[in-house]
Coordinates of C-alpha atoms and ligand atoms in Angstrom, one line a residue:
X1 CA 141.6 -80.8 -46.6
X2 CA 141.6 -84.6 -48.0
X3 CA 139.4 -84.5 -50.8
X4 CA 137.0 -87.5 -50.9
X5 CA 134.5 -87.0 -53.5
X6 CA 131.3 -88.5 -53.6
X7 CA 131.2 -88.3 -57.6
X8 CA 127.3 -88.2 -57.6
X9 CA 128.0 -84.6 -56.2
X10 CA 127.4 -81.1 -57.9
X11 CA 129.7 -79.4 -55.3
X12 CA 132.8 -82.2 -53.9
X13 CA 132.5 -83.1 -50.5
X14 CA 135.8 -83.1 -48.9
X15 CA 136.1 -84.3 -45.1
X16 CA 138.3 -82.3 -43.4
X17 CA 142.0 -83.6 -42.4
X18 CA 141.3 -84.6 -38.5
X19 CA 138.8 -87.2 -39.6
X20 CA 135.6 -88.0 -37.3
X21 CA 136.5 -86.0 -34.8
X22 CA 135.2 -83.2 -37.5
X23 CA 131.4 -83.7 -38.4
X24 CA 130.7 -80.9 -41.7
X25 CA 127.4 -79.4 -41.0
X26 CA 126.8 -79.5 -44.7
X27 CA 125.9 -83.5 -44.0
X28 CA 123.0 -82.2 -42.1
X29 CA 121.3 -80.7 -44.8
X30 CA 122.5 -81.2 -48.2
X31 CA 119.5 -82.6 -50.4
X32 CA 122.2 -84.3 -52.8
X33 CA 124.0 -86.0 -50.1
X34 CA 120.6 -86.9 -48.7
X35 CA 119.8 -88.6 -51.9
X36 CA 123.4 -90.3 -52.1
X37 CA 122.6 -91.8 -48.6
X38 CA 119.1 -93.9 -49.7
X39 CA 121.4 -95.2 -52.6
X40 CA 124.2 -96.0 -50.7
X41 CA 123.1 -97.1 -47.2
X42 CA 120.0 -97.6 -46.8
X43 CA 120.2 -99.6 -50.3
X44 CA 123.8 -100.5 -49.3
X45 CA 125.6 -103.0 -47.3
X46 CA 123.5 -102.7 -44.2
X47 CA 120.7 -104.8 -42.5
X48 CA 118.0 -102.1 -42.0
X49 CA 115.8 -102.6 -39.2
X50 CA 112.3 -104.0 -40.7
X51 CA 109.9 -105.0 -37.9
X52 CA 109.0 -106.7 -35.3
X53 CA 108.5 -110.7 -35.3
X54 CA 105.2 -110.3 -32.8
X55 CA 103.6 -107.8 -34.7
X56 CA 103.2 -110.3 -37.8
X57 CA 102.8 -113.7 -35.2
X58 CA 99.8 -115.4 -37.7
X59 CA 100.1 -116.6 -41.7
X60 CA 99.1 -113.8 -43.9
X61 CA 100.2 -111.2 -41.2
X62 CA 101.7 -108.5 -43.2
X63 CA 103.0 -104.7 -42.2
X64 CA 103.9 -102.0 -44.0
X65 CA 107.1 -100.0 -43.0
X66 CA 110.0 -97.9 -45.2
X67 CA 113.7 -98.9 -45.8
X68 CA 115.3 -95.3 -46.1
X69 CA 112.4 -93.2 -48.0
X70 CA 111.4 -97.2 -49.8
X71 CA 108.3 -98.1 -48.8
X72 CA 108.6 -101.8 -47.6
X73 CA 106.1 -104.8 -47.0
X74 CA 106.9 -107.4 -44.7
X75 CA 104.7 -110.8 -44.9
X76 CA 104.4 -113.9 -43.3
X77 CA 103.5 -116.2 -45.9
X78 CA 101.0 -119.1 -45.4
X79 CA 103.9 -121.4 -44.7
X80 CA 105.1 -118.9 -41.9
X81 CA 108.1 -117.7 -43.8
X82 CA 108.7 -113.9 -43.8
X83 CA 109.6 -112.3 -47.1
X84 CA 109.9 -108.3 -47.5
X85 CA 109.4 -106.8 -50.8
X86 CA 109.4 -103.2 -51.6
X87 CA 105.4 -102.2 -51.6
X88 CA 105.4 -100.6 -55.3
X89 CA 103.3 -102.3 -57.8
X90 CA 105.5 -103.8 -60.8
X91 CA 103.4 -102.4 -63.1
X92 CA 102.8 -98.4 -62.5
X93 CA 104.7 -98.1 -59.5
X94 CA 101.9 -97.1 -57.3
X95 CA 102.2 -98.5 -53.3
X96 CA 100.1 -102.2 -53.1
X97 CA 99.6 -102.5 -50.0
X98 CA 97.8 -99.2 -48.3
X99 CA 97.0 -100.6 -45.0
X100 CA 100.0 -100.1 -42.0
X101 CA 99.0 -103.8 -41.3
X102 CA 96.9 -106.3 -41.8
X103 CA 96.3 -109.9 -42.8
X104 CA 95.5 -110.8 -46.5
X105 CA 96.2 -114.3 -48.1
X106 CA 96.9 -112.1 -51.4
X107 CA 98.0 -108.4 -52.1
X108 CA 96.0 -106.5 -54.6
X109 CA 96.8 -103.1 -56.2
X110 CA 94.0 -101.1 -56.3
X111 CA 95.0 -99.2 -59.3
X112 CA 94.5 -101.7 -62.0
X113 CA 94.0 -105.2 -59.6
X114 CA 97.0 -106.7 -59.9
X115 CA 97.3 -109.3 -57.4
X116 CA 100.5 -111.1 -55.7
X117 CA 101.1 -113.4 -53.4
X118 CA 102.7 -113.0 -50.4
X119 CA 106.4 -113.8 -51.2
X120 CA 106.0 -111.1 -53.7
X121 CA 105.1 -113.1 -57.0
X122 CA 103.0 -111.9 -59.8
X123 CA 100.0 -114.5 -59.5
X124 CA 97.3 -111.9 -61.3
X125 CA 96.9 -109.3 -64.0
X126 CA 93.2 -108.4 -65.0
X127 CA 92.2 -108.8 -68.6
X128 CA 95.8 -110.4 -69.1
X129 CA 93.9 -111.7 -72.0
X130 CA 91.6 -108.6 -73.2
X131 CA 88.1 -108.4 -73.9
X132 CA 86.1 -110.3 -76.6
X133 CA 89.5 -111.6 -77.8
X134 CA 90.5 -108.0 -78.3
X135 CA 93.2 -106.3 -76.1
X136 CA 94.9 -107.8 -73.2
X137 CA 98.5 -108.8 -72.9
X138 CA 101.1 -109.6 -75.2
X139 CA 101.5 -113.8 -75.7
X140 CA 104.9 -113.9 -74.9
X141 CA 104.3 -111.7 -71.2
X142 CA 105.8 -113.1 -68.1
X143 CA 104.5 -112.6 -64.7
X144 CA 107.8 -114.0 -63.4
X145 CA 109.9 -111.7 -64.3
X146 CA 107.6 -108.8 -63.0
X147 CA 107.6 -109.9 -59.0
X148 CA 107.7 -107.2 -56.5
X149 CA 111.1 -106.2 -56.4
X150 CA 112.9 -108.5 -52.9
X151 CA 114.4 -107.6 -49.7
X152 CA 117.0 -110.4 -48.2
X153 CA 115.5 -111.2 -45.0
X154 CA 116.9 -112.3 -41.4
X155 CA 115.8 -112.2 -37.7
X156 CA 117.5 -112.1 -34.9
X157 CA 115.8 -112.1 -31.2
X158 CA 113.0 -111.1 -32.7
X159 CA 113.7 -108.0 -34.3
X160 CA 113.0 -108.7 -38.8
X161 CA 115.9 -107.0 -40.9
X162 CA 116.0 -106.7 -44.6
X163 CA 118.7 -105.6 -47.0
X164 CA 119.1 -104.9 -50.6
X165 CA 122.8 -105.6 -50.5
X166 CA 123.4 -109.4 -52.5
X167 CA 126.2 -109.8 -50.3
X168 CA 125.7 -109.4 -46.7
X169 CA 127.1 -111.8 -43.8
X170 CA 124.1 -112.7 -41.8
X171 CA 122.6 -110.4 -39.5
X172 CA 124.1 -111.9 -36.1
X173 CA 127.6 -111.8 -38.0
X174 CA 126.9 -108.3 -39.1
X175 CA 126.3 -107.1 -35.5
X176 CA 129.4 -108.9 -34.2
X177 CA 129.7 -111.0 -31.0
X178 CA 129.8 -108.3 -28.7
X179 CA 126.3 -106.5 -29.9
X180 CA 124.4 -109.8 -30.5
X181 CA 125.2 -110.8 -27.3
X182 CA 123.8 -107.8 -25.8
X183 CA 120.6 -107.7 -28.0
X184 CA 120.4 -111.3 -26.7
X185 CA 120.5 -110.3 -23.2
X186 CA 117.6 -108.1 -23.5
X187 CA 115.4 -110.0 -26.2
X188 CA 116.0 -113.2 -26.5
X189 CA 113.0 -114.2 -24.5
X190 CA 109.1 -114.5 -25.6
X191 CA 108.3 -110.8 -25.9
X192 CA 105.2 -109.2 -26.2
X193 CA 104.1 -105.6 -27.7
X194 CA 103.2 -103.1 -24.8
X195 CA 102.1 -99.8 -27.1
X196 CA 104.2 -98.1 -29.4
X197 CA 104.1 -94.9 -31.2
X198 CA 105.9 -92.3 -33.2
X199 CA 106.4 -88.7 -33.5
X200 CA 108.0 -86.4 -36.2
X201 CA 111.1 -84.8 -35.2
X202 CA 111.8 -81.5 -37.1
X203 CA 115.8 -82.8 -37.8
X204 CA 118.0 -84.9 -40.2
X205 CA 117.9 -88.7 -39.5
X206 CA 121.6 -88.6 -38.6
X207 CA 121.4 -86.1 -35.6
X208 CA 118.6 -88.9 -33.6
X209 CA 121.7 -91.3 -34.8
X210 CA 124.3 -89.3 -33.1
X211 CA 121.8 -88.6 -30.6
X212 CA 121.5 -92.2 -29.3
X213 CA 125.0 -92.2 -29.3
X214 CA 125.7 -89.7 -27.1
X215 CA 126.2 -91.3 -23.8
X216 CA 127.9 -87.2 -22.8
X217 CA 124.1 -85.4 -23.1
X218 CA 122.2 -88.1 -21.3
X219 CA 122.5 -86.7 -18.0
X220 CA 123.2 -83.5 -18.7
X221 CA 120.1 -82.2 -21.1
X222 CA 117.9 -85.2 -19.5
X223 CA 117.6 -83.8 -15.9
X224 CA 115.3 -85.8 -14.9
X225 CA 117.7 -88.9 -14.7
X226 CA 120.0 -86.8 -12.9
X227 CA 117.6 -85.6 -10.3
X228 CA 116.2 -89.0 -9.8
X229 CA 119.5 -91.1 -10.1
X230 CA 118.6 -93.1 -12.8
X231 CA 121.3 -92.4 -15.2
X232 CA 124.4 -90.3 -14.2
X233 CA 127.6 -89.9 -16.4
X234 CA 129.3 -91.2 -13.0
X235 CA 127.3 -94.2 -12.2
X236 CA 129.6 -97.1 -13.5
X237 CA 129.1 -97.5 -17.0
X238 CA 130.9 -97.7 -20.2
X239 CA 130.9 -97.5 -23.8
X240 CA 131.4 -100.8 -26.3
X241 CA 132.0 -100.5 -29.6
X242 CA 131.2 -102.8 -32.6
X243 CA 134.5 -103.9 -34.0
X244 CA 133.9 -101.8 -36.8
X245 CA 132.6 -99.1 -34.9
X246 CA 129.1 -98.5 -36.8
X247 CA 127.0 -100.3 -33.9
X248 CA 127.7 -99.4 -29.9
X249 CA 126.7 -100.2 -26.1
X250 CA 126.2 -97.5 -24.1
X251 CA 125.3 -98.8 -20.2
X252 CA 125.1 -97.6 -16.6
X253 CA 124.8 -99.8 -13.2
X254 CA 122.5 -97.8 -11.0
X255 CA 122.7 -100.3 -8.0
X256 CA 126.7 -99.5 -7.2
X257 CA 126.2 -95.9 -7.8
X258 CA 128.3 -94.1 -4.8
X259 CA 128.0 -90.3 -5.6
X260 CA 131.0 -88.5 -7.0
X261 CA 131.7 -85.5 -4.7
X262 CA 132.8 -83.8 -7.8
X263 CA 129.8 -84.1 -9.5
X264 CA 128.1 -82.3 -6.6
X265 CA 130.5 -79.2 -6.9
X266 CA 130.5 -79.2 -10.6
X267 CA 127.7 -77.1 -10.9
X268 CA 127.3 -78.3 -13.9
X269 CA 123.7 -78.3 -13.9
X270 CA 120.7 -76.8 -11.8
X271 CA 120.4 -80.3 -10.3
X272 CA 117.4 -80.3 -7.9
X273 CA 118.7 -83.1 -5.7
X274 CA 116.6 -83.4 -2.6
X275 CA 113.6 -82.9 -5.4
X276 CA 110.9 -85.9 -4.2
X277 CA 108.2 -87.2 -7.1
X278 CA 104.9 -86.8 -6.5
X279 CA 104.0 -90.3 -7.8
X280 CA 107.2 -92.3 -6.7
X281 CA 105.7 -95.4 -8.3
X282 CA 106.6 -93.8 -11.4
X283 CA 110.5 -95.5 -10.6
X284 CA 109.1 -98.5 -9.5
X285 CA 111.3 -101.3 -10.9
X286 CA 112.6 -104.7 -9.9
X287 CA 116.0 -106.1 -10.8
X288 CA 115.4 -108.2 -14.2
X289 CA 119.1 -109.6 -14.7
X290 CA 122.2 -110.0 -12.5
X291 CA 124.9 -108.4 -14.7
X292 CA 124.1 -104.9 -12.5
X293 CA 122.9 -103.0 -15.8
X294 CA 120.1 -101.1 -14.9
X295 CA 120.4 -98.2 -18.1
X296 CA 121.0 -99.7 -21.6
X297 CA 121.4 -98.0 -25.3
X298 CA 122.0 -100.1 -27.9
X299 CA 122.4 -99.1 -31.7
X300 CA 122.6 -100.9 -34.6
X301 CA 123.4 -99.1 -37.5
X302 CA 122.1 -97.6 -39.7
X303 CA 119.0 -96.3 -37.8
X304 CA 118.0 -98.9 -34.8
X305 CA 118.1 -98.4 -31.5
X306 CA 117.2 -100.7 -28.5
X307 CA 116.7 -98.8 -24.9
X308 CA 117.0 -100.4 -21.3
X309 CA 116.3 -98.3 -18.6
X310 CA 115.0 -100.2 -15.3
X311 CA 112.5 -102.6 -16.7
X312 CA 111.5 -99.9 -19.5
X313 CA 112.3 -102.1 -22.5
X314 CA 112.1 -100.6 -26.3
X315 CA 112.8 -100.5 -29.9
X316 CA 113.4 -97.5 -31.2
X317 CA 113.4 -97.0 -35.0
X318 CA 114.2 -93.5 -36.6
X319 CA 112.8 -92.9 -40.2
X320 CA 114.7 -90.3 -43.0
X321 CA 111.3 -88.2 -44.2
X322 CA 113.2 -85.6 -45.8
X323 CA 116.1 -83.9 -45.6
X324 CA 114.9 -82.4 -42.6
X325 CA 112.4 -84.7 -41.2
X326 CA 112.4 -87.6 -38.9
X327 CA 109.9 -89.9 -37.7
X328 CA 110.4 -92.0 -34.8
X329 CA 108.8 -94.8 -33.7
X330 CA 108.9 -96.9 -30.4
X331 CA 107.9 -100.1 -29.7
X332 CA 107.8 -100.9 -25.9
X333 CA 108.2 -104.2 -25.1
X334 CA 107.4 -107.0 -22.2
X335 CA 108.1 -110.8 -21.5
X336 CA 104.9 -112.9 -22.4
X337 CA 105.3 -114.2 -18.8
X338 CA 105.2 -111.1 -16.8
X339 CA 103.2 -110.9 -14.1
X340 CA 100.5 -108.1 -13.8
X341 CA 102.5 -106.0 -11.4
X342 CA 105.8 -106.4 -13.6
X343 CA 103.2 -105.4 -16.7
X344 CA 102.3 -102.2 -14.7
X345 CA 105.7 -100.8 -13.8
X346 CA 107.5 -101.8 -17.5
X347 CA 104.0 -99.6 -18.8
X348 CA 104.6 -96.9 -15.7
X349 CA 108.4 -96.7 -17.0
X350 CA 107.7 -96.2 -19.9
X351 CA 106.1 -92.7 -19.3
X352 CA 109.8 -91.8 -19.4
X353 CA 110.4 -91.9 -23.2
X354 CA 108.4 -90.8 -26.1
X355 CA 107.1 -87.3 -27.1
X356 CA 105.6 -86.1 -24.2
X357 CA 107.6 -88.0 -22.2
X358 CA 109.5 -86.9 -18.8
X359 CA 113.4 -87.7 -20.3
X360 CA 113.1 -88.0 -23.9
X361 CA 111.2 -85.1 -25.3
X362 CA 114.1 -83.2 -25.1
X363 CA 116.0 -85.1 -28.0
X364 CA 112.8 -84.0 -30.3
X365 CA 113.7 -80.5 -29.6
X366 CA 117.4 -80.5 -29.1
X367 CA 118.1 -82.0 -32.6
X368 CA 115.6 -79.9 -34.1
X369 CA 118.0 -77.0 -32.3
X370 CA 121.0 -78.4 -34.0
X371 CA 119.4 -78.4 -37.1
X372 CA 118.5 -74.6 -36.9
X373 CA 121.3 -74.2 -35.6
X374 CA 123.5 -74.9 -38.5
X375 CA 121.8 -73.2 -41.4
X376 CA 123.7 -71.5 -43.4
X377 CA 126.7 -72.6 -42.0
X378 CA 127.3 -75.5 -44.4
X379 CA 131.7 -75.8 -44.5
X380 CA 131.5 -75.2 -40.8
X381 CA 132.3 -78.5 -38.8
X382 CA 130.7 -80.0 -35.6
X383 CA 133.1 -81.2 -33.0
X384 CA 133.3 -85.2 -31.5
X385 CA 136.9 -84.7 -29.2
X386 CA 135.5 -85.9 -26.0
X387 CA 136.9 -88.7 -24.4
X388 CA 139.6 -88.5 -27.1
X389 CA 140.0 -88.8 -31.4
X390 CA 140.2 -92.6 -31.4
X391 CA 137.2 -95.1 -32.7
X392 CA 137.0 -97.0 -29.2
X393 CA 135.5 -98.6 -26.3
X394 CA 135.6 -96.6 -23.3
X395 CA 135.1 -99.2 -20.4
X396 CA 136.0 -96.9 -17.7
X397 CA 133.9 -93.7 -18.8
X398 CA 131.0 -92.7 -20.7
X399 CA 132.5 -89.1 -21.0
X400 CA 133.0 -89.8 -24.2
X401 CA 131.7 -89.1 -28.3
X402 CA 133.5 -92.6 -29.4
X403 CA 130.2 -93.5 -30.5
X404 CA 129.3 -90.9 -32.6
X405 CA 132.7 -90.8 -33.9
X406 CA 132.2 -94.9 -35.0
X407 CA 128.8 -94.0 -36.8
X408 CA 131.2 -90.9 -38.3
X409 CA 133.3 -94.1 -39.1
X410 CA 131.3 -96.2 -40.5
X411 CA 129.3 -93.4 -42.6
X412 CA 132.1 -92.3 -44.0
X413 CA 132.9 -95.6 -45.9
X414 CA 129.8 -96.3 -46.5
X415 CA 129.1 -93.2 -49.0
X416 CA 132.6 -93.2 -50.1
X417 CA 133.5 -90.1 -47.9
X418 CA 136.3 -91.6 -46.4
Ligands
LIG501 FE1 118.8 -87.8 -25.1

């Protein structure tokens, strides 16, 4: 075993020898490691994943979100800049802004009134100067220097990042040219909000991260896709990598699918495939771009993930709670100049995804499974062989972990594990 310890540690953590291809189950469920993680990632060299730019469109707009456990404000000033500050008042600590969003020209804590403004700046304290010339603040107090404390902010295709890190490339350079071209392919248009929601998932944050990058489950525990030929490991597809692994493209073609007559025999599921749907409208879909790509996962580390299947289009954020709690949000998406009947089947589509929905409520359960699955079992290790032990793109196949092994990657410098 290398030993690579954490030093914040009671008990060293020591990755074992064949490197990502190894995941210790102790990562799962470790409250120290758990606590390392919000110091070092999530208030590390990342671009977390803040909001979206049409859900604060108006001066004032302001929502309220979390940057690892942080609780977060993002605002759009009355200029139309967007600052983020983390939503605990400078002077007892407690959370500012209660509301999940809202529009304000000020921000008020409730607890003793003081107020800010909406880049974050100290603008009121109450009886700063006391009662009956009694009381009050010292002469020599200064509001500047007690601001709510700043997020850097960028945006990119609409999606609002912030990061605590002072020195952090810009969000487009963080992502690399290969992912920000892809999250341009799918965003950068004039988007508007469809519905969103979010659901608590009974599981570590990192298992929805490996999750989403496990091109191998998709068809496999999801079988509706399989049944209906919307995703299939042998549809053509691929994986792409971020150059530094932590971000990846997982994507399928649907309209050149020609069955493999392996796949048939494989057996490897009770596929039901004469099965007809009731409501075929359900698939409905029109071809929106002429690359072939009709399935898309995108992820942008540490916990973003953008999905792309038929016209379905959503952002999917996943939330630490706890060492073992989750919650996921999703943010379903449509161009401003759909038409109604292009409206209807991106809505219809997405009855696909979410917690009760026909693919993805199995990842709710199956991670919580993992999760159970491990107690106890702490200097066991999870395996991430397939498709090989390297940290690559896999063009040809998506029979492959190389995703999760990147995040593996890229996790493991981050917290100093490698
Ligand atoms: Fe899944």
């Amino acid at each position: 075993m290398a030993m690579a310890t954490a030093g914040d540690l009671s008990q060293p953590f020591a990755w074992p020898d064949a490197g990502v291809t190894r995941i210790p189950y102790r990562l799962y469920d470790d409250p120290e490691i758990y606590a390392l993680e919000q110091r070092r990632i999530f208030r590390g060299p990342v671009w977390n994943y803040l909001c979206l730019d049409i859900e604060i469109p108006e001066p004032g707009d302001f929502k309220t979100t979390t940057v690892g456990e942080v609780p977060v404000i993002v605002a759009r000033d009355l200029d139309g800049q967007v600052h983020a500050m983390v939503n605990r008042c400078s002077h007892k600590g407690a959370l500012v802004c209660l509301r999940e969003r809202g529009n304000a020209r000020q921000l008020t804590c409730v607890y003793h009134s003081w107020t800010f403004d909406l880049q974050g700046r100290l603008k009121g304290i109450a009886f700063r100067n006391g009662t009956n010339g009694q009381g009050g603040m010292p002469a020599g107090f200064d509001p500047d220097q007690h601001r709510l404390e700043p997020l850097r902010v960028d945006t990119f295709c609409g999606l609002i990042f912030g990061t605590f890190a002072e020195e952090m490339p810009a969000i487009e350079a963080y992502l690399g040219q290969a992912m920000a071209q892809f999250v341009r392919r799918n965003l950068d248009r004039p988007l508007k909000l469809l519905g969103s929601h979010s659901q608590v998932i009974h599981n570590n944050w990192k298992l929805y991260a490996e999750n989403v990058r496990d091109s191998y489950h998709a068809t496999l525990l999801h079988t509706f896709y399989t049944t209906f030929k919307i995703n299939r490991l042998d549809m053509d597809g691929g994986i792409v990598l971020a150059d530094d692994g932590w971000h990846h493209i997982s994507y399928a073609k649907r309209a050149t699918f020609e069955e493999d007559p392996e796949y048939r025999q494989s057996k490897v599921h009770a596929v039901q495939y004469d099965s007809k749907l009731a409501g075929p409208r359900l698939l409905d879909a029109w071809e929106e771009f002429d690359d072939g790509i009709t399935h898309s996962i995108q992820t942008v580390f540490p916990n973003l993930a953008i999905q792309f299947t038929l016209n379905s289009l959503a952002v999917r954020f996943f939330a630490p709670r706890g060492v073992e709690q989750t919650e996921l949000f999703w943010f379903y998406l449509g161009c401003r100049d759909d038409d109604d009947e292009q409206t209807r089947m991106r809505v219809m589509q997405g009855n696909l995804t979410g917690a009760a929905g026909l693919v993805s409520l199995e990842d709710g359960c199956i991670n919580e499974f993992v999760q159970r699955g491990v107690r106890g079992s702490g200097d066991q290790l999870g395996l991430a062989e397939m498709g090989g032990r390297e940290v690559a793109s896999s063009e040809g196949s998506r029979a492959t972990e190389a995703a999760i092994r990147g995040f593996w990657d890229g996790y493991r410098r981050i917290m100093g594990f490698a």
